[in-house]
Amino acid sequence: MLPTADLQDNMFYRIILYTYWFILCNVYFFLLCIPASLFLLFQWDYSNLFTWLILFLVTIPMGPALTASFSVMGKLVKEKQVEITKTFFKSLKVNFVQSALFFSIQCILITILIADIAFLKNYPIGHYIRPLLYSLLIMNVLVGLYVYPLLSRFFITNKSVLKLSVWCSFTKWKTTLLLLALLLFTGFILYYIPKVSVYFLIGPFCFAVMLIINDLFQEIETMFQSHH
């Protein structure tokens, strides 16, 4: 049998290990999505406003689950290994309230913006207002690309998370563009092979995000240390 050090350096072993981590991360993420999935499967009625409210409530755990997935993959990027079960559920517990709050706010904003965009489509004034609404929608997505990774890495206030997310979105253009490209690529895969990819993409997606922003987070850590 190969020594542990040799196993760690074995490419085939590393591929199997990373695949295991990605799959298990996906499993844990979708455990938190079960309420929303069951509701959409058995109770969904798009014409009933009450069902929209229930859908909003049952999707809230997806925010904390996303933060926990980023926490797992962030540790994997930093340390090249991770105790995935322990890391995921510890992050879920620690970051649940903050993640749920930001996810809820983002869902509400996205719903309002999309509804307004659709409503103004048939009105002349929409030609002037809709570009602004689209800009706000994109801004919401940009900020969200940083919010949950930040929550997974740092113990900071909601105000600090929001300020850092906006700062990163509009000053770290290279990182932001890479994250947008990754998001578009992921969306492309989900669109063309949804039934397979939706169950396997969360782990690799979160890993790629944390890999892209790893240097930026090291810079933020240094910035925090210099202020203490």
Short mmCIF file of C-alpha atoms in Angstrom, two decimals:
data_model
loop_
_atom_site.label_atom_id
_atom_site.label_comp_id
_atom_site.label_asym_id
_atom_site.label_seq_id
_atom_site.Cartn_x
_atom_site.Cartn_y
_atom_site.Cartn_z
CA MET A 1 0.00 0.00 0.00
CA LEU A 2 1.23 3.49 -0.82
CA PRO A 3 2.19 5.76 2.10
CA THR A 4 -0.24 8.61 2.86
CA ALA A 5 2.11 11.25 1.44
CA ASP A 6 2.43 9.34 -1.84
CA LEU A 7 -1.33 8.92 -2.02
CA GLN A 8 -1.80 12.68 -1.61
CA ASP A 9 0.51 13.27 -4.59
CA ASN A 10 -1.09 10.61 -6.75
CA MET A 11 -3.11 12.36 -9.49
CA PHE A 12 -5.65 9.55 -9.89
CA TYR A 13 -6.23 9.46 -6.14
CA ARG A 14 -6.66 13.25 -6.04
CA ILE A 15 -9.23 13.16 -8.86
CA ILE A 16 -11.25 10.50 -7.02
CA LEU A 17 -11.02 12.46 -3.77
CA TYR A 18 -12.10 15.76 -5.33
CA THR A 19 -14.95 14.01 -7.15
CA TYR A 20 -16.10 12.57 -3.82
CA TRP A 21 -15.97 16.00 -2.16
CA PHE A 22 -17.87 17.63 -5.01
CA ILE A 23 -20.61 14.97 -5.01
CA LEU A 24 -21.02 15.02 -1.23
CA CYS A 25 -21.21 18.82 -1.27
CA ASN A 26 -23.96 18.59 -3.88
CA VAL A 27 -25.83 16.03 -1.74
CA TYR A 28 -25.72 18.26 1.34
CA PHE A 29 -26.77 21.31 -0.67
CA PHE A 30 -29.79 19.53 -2.14
CA LEU A 31 -30.82 18.23 1.26
CA LEU A 32 -31.58 21.86 2.08
CA CYS A 33 -33.46 22.20 -1.22
CA ILE A 34 -35.86 19.32 -0.50
CA PRO A 35 -38.65 21.55 0.96
CA ALA A 36 -38.65 23.78 -2.15
CA SER A 37 -38.43 20.79 -4.50
CA LEU A 38 -41.36 18.99 -2.84
CA PHE A 39 -43.46 22.13 -2.80
CA LEU A 40 -42.85 22.79 -6.50
CA LEU A 41 -43.61 19.17 -7.29
CA PHE A 42 -46.87 18.78 -5.37
CA GLN A 43 -48.31 22.16 -4.39
CA TRP A 44 -47.18 24.74 -6.94
CA ASP A 45 -49.84 26.98 -8.47
CA TYR A 46 -48.39 30.04 -10.20
CA SER A 47 -51.79 31.80 -10.24
CA ASN A 48 -52.12 31.66 -6.45
CA LEU A 49 -50.30 34.45 -4.59
CA PHE A 50 -50.27 32.42 -1.35
CA THR A 51 -48.22 29.68 -3.04
CA TRP A 52 -45.66 32.33 -4.04
CA LEU A 53 -45.30 33.27 -0.38
CA ILE A 54 -44.85 29.62 0.63
CA LEU A 55 -42.32 29.14 -2.15
CA PHE A 56 -40.35 32.13 -0.86
CA LEU A 57 -40.28 30.66 2.66
CA VAL A 58 -39.22 27.15 1.61
CA THR A 59 -36.40 28.48 -0.61
CA ILE A 60 -34.78 30.48 2.22
CA PRO A 61 -32.58 27.52 3.37
CA MET A 62 -30.89 27.60 -0.06
CA GLY A 63 -28.97 30.73 0.97
CA PRO A 64 -27.32 29.15 4.04
CA ALA A 65 -26.73 25.96 2.01
CA LEU A 66 -24.91 28.01 -0.63
CA THR A 67 -22.75 29.71 2.01
CA ALA A 68 -21.91 26.32 3.55
CA SER A 69 -20.92 25.00 0.11
CA PHE A 70 -18.62 27.99 -0.37
CA SER A 71 -17.16 27.35 3.09
CA VAL A 72 -16.35 23.73 2.21
CA MET A 73 -14.81 24.62 -1.15
CA GLY A 74 -12.94 27.61 0.27
CA LYS A 75 -11.25 25.35 2.82
CA LEU A 76 -10.46 22.87 0.05
CA VAL A 77 -8.82 25.62 -2.02
CA LYS A 78 -6.76 26.80 0.97
CA GLU A 79 -5.78 23.50 2.57
CA LYS A 80 -6.13 21.01 -0.35
CA GLN A 81 -8.29 18.79 1.86
CA VAL A 82 -11.44 19.15 3.92
CA GLU A 83 -13.60 17.39 6.50
CA ILE A 84 -16.64 18.06 4.37
CA THR A 85 -19.46 16.99 6.70
CA LYS A 86 -18.08 18.83 9.71
CA THR A 87 -17.23 21.97 7.72
CA PHE A 88 -20.55 22.11 5.87
CA PHE A 89 -22.82 21.79 8.90
CA LYS A 90 -20.68 24.01 11.11
CA SER A 91 -20.89 26.77 8.49
CA LEU A 92 -24.61 26.12 8.10
CA LYS A 93 -25.12 26.66 11.83
CA VAL A 94 -22.84 29.69 12.17
CA ASN A 95 -23.95 31.54 9.04
CA PHE A 96 -27.61 30.52 8.80
CA VAL A 97 -29.20 33.79 9.94
CA GLN A 98 -26.95 36.11 7.92
CA SER A 99 -27.15 33.98 4.79
CA ALA A 100 -30.92 33.59 5.06
CA LEU A 101 -31.31 37.35 5.49
CA PHE A 102 -29.24 38.25 2.42
CA PHE A 103 -30.82 35.48 0.34
CA SER A 104 -34.33 36.65 1.28
CA ILE A 105 -33.55 40.27 0.42
CA GLN A 106 -32.02 39.26 -2.90
CA CYS A 107 -35.01 37.07 -3.81
CA ILE A 108 -37.42 39.90 -2.99
CA LEU A 109 -35.41 42.41 -5.04
CA ILE A 110 -35.11 40.04 -8.01
CA THR A 111 -38.86 39.31 -7.92
CA ILE A 112 -39.75 43.01 -7.79
CA LEU A 113 -37.33 43.96 -10.56
CA ILE A 114 -38.42 41.15 -12.90
CA ALA A 115 -42.09 41.95 -12.26
CA ASP A 116 -41.50 45.63 -13.01
CA ILE A 117 -39.55 44.82 -16.16
CA ALA A 118 -42.37 42.59 -17.40
CA PHE A 119 -45.06 45.11 -16.44
CA LEU A 120 -43.35 48.03 -18.22
CA LYS A 121 -42.77 46.06 -21.40
CA ASN A 122 -45.98 47.30 -23.01
CA TYR A 123 -45.68 50.93 -21.90
CA PRO A 124 -43.70 53.66 -23.75
CA ILE A 125 -42.07 54.82 -20.52
CA GLY A 126 -40.63 51.32 -20.17
CA HIS A 127 -38.06 52.13 -22.88
CA TYR A 128 -36.47 54.58 -20.42
CA ILE A 129 -37.00 52.79 -17.10
CA ARG A 130 -36.33 49.15 -18.06
CA PRO A 131 -32.57 49.69 -18.77
CA LEU A 132 -32.25 51.06 -15.23
CA LEU A 133 -34.10 48.05 -13.83
CA TYR A 134 -31.88 45.68 -15.79
CA SER A 135 -28.84 47.49 -14.37
CA LEU A 136 -30.16 47.05 -10.84
CA LEU A 137 -30.79 43.36 -11.56
CA ILE A 138 -27.23 42.88 -12.78
CA MET A 139 -25.91 44.80 -9.75
CA ASN A 140 -27.89 42.48 -7.48
CA VAL A 141 -26.27 39.45 -9.12
CA LEU A 142 -22.79 41.00 -8.93
CA VAL A 143 -23.11 41.71 -5.22
CA GLY A 144 -24.47 38.21 -4.63
CA LEU A 145 -21.38 36.69 -6.24
CA TYR A 146 -19.36 38.10 -3.34
CA VAL A 147 -21.82 38.08 -0.41
CA TYR A 148 -21.97 34.33 0.23
CA PRO A 149 -18.24 33.62 -0.26
CA LEU A 150 -17.50 36.51 2.14
CA LEU A 151 -19.92 35.11 4.72
CA SER A 152 -18.27 31.70 4.38
CA ARG A 153 -14.79 33.10 5.04
CA PHE A 154 -15.10 36.03 7.47
CA PHE A 155 -16.96 36.78 10.70
CA ILE A 156 -18.21 40.27 9.85
CA THR A 157 -21.37 42.35 10.22
CA ASN A 158 -24.11 42.56 7.61
CA LYS A 159 -23.12 46.15 6.86
CA SER A 160 -19.48 45.16 6.31
CA VAL A 161 -20.48 42.25 4.07
CA LEU A 162 -22.59 44.54 1.90
CA LYS A 163 -19.93 47.26 1.71
CA LEU A 164 -17.20 44.75 0.84
CA SER A 165 -19.38 43.07 -1.78
CA VAL A 166 -20.13 46.38 -3.51
CA TRP A 167 -16.47 47.43 -3.25
CA CYS A 168 -15.27 44.16 -4.77
CA SER A 169 -17.91 44.24 -7.51
CA PHE A 170 -16.91 47.66 -8.81
CA THR A 171 -13.18 47.88 -8.05
CA LYS A 172 -11.97 44.33 -8.72
CA TRP A 173 -13.08 44.19 -12.34
CA LYS A 174 -10.86 41.29 -13.39
CA THR A 175 -12.22 39.07 -10.61
CA THR A 176 -15.80 40.22 -11.21
CA LEU A 177 -15.59 39.51 -14.95
CA LEU A 178 -14.17 36.05 -14.28
CA LEU A 179 -17.02 35.33 -11.85
CA LEU A 180 -19.59 36.54 -14.38
CA ALA A 181 -18.01 34.38 -17.08
CA LEU A 182 -18.16 31.39 -14.74
CA LEU A 183 -21.80 32.14 -13.92
CA LEU A 184 -22.71 32.39 -17.62
CA PHE A 185 -20.85 29.18 -18.40
CA THR A 186 -22.64 27.38 -15.56
CA GLY A 187 -25.96 28.75 -16.77
CA PHE A 188 -25.15 27.55 -20.29
CA ILE A 189 -24.54 24.01 -19.02
CA LEU A 190 -27.71 24.06 -16.92
CA TYR A 191 -29.73 25.23 -19.92
CA TYR A 192 -28.55 22.52 -22.30
CA ILE A 193 -28.24 19.56 -19.92
CA PRO A 194 -30.43 20.50 -16.92
CA LYS A 195 -31.48 17.06 -15.71
CA VAL A 196 -27.90 15.91 -15.14
CA SER A 197 -25.90 19.05 -14.41
CA VAL A 198 -28.24 20.54 -11.81
CA TYR A 199 -27.30 17.70 -9.42
CA PHE A 200 -23.54 17.92 -9.97
CA LEU A 201 -22.61 21.58 -10.54
CA ILE A 202 -22.85 23.17 -7.08
CA GLY A 203 -19.58 21.68 -5.78
CA PRO A 204 -17.46 22.48 -8.88
CA PHE A 205 -19.09 25.92 -9.22
CA CYS A 206 -18.36 26.90 -5.60
CA PHE A 207 -14.83 25.51 -5.89
CA ALA A 208 -14.18 27.58 -9.03
CA VAL A 209 -15.57 30.72 -7.36
CA MET A 210 -13.34 30.29 -4.29
CA LEU A 211 -10.35 29.59 -6.54
CA ILE A 212 -10.97 32.80 -8.49
CA ILE A 213 -11.36 34.99 -5.39
CA ASN A 214 -8.71 33.32 -3.22
CA ASP A 215 -6.07 36.01 -3.82
CA LEU A 216 -8.63 38.76 -3.25
CA PHE A 217 -9.67 37.20 0.05
CA GLN A 218 -6.04 37.02 1.13
CA GLU A 219 -5.81 40.73 0.38
CA ILE A 220 -8.94 41.37 2.48
CA GLU A 221 -7.51 39.29 5.34
CA THR A 222 -4.35 41.40 5.25
CA MET A 223 -6.47 44.54 5.24
CA PHE A 224 -8.39 43.34 8.31
CA GLN A 225 -5.17 42.46 10.13
CA SER A 226 -3.71 45.90 9.45
CA HIS A 227 -6.75 47.54 11.07
CA HIS A 228 -6.44 45.55 14.31
#
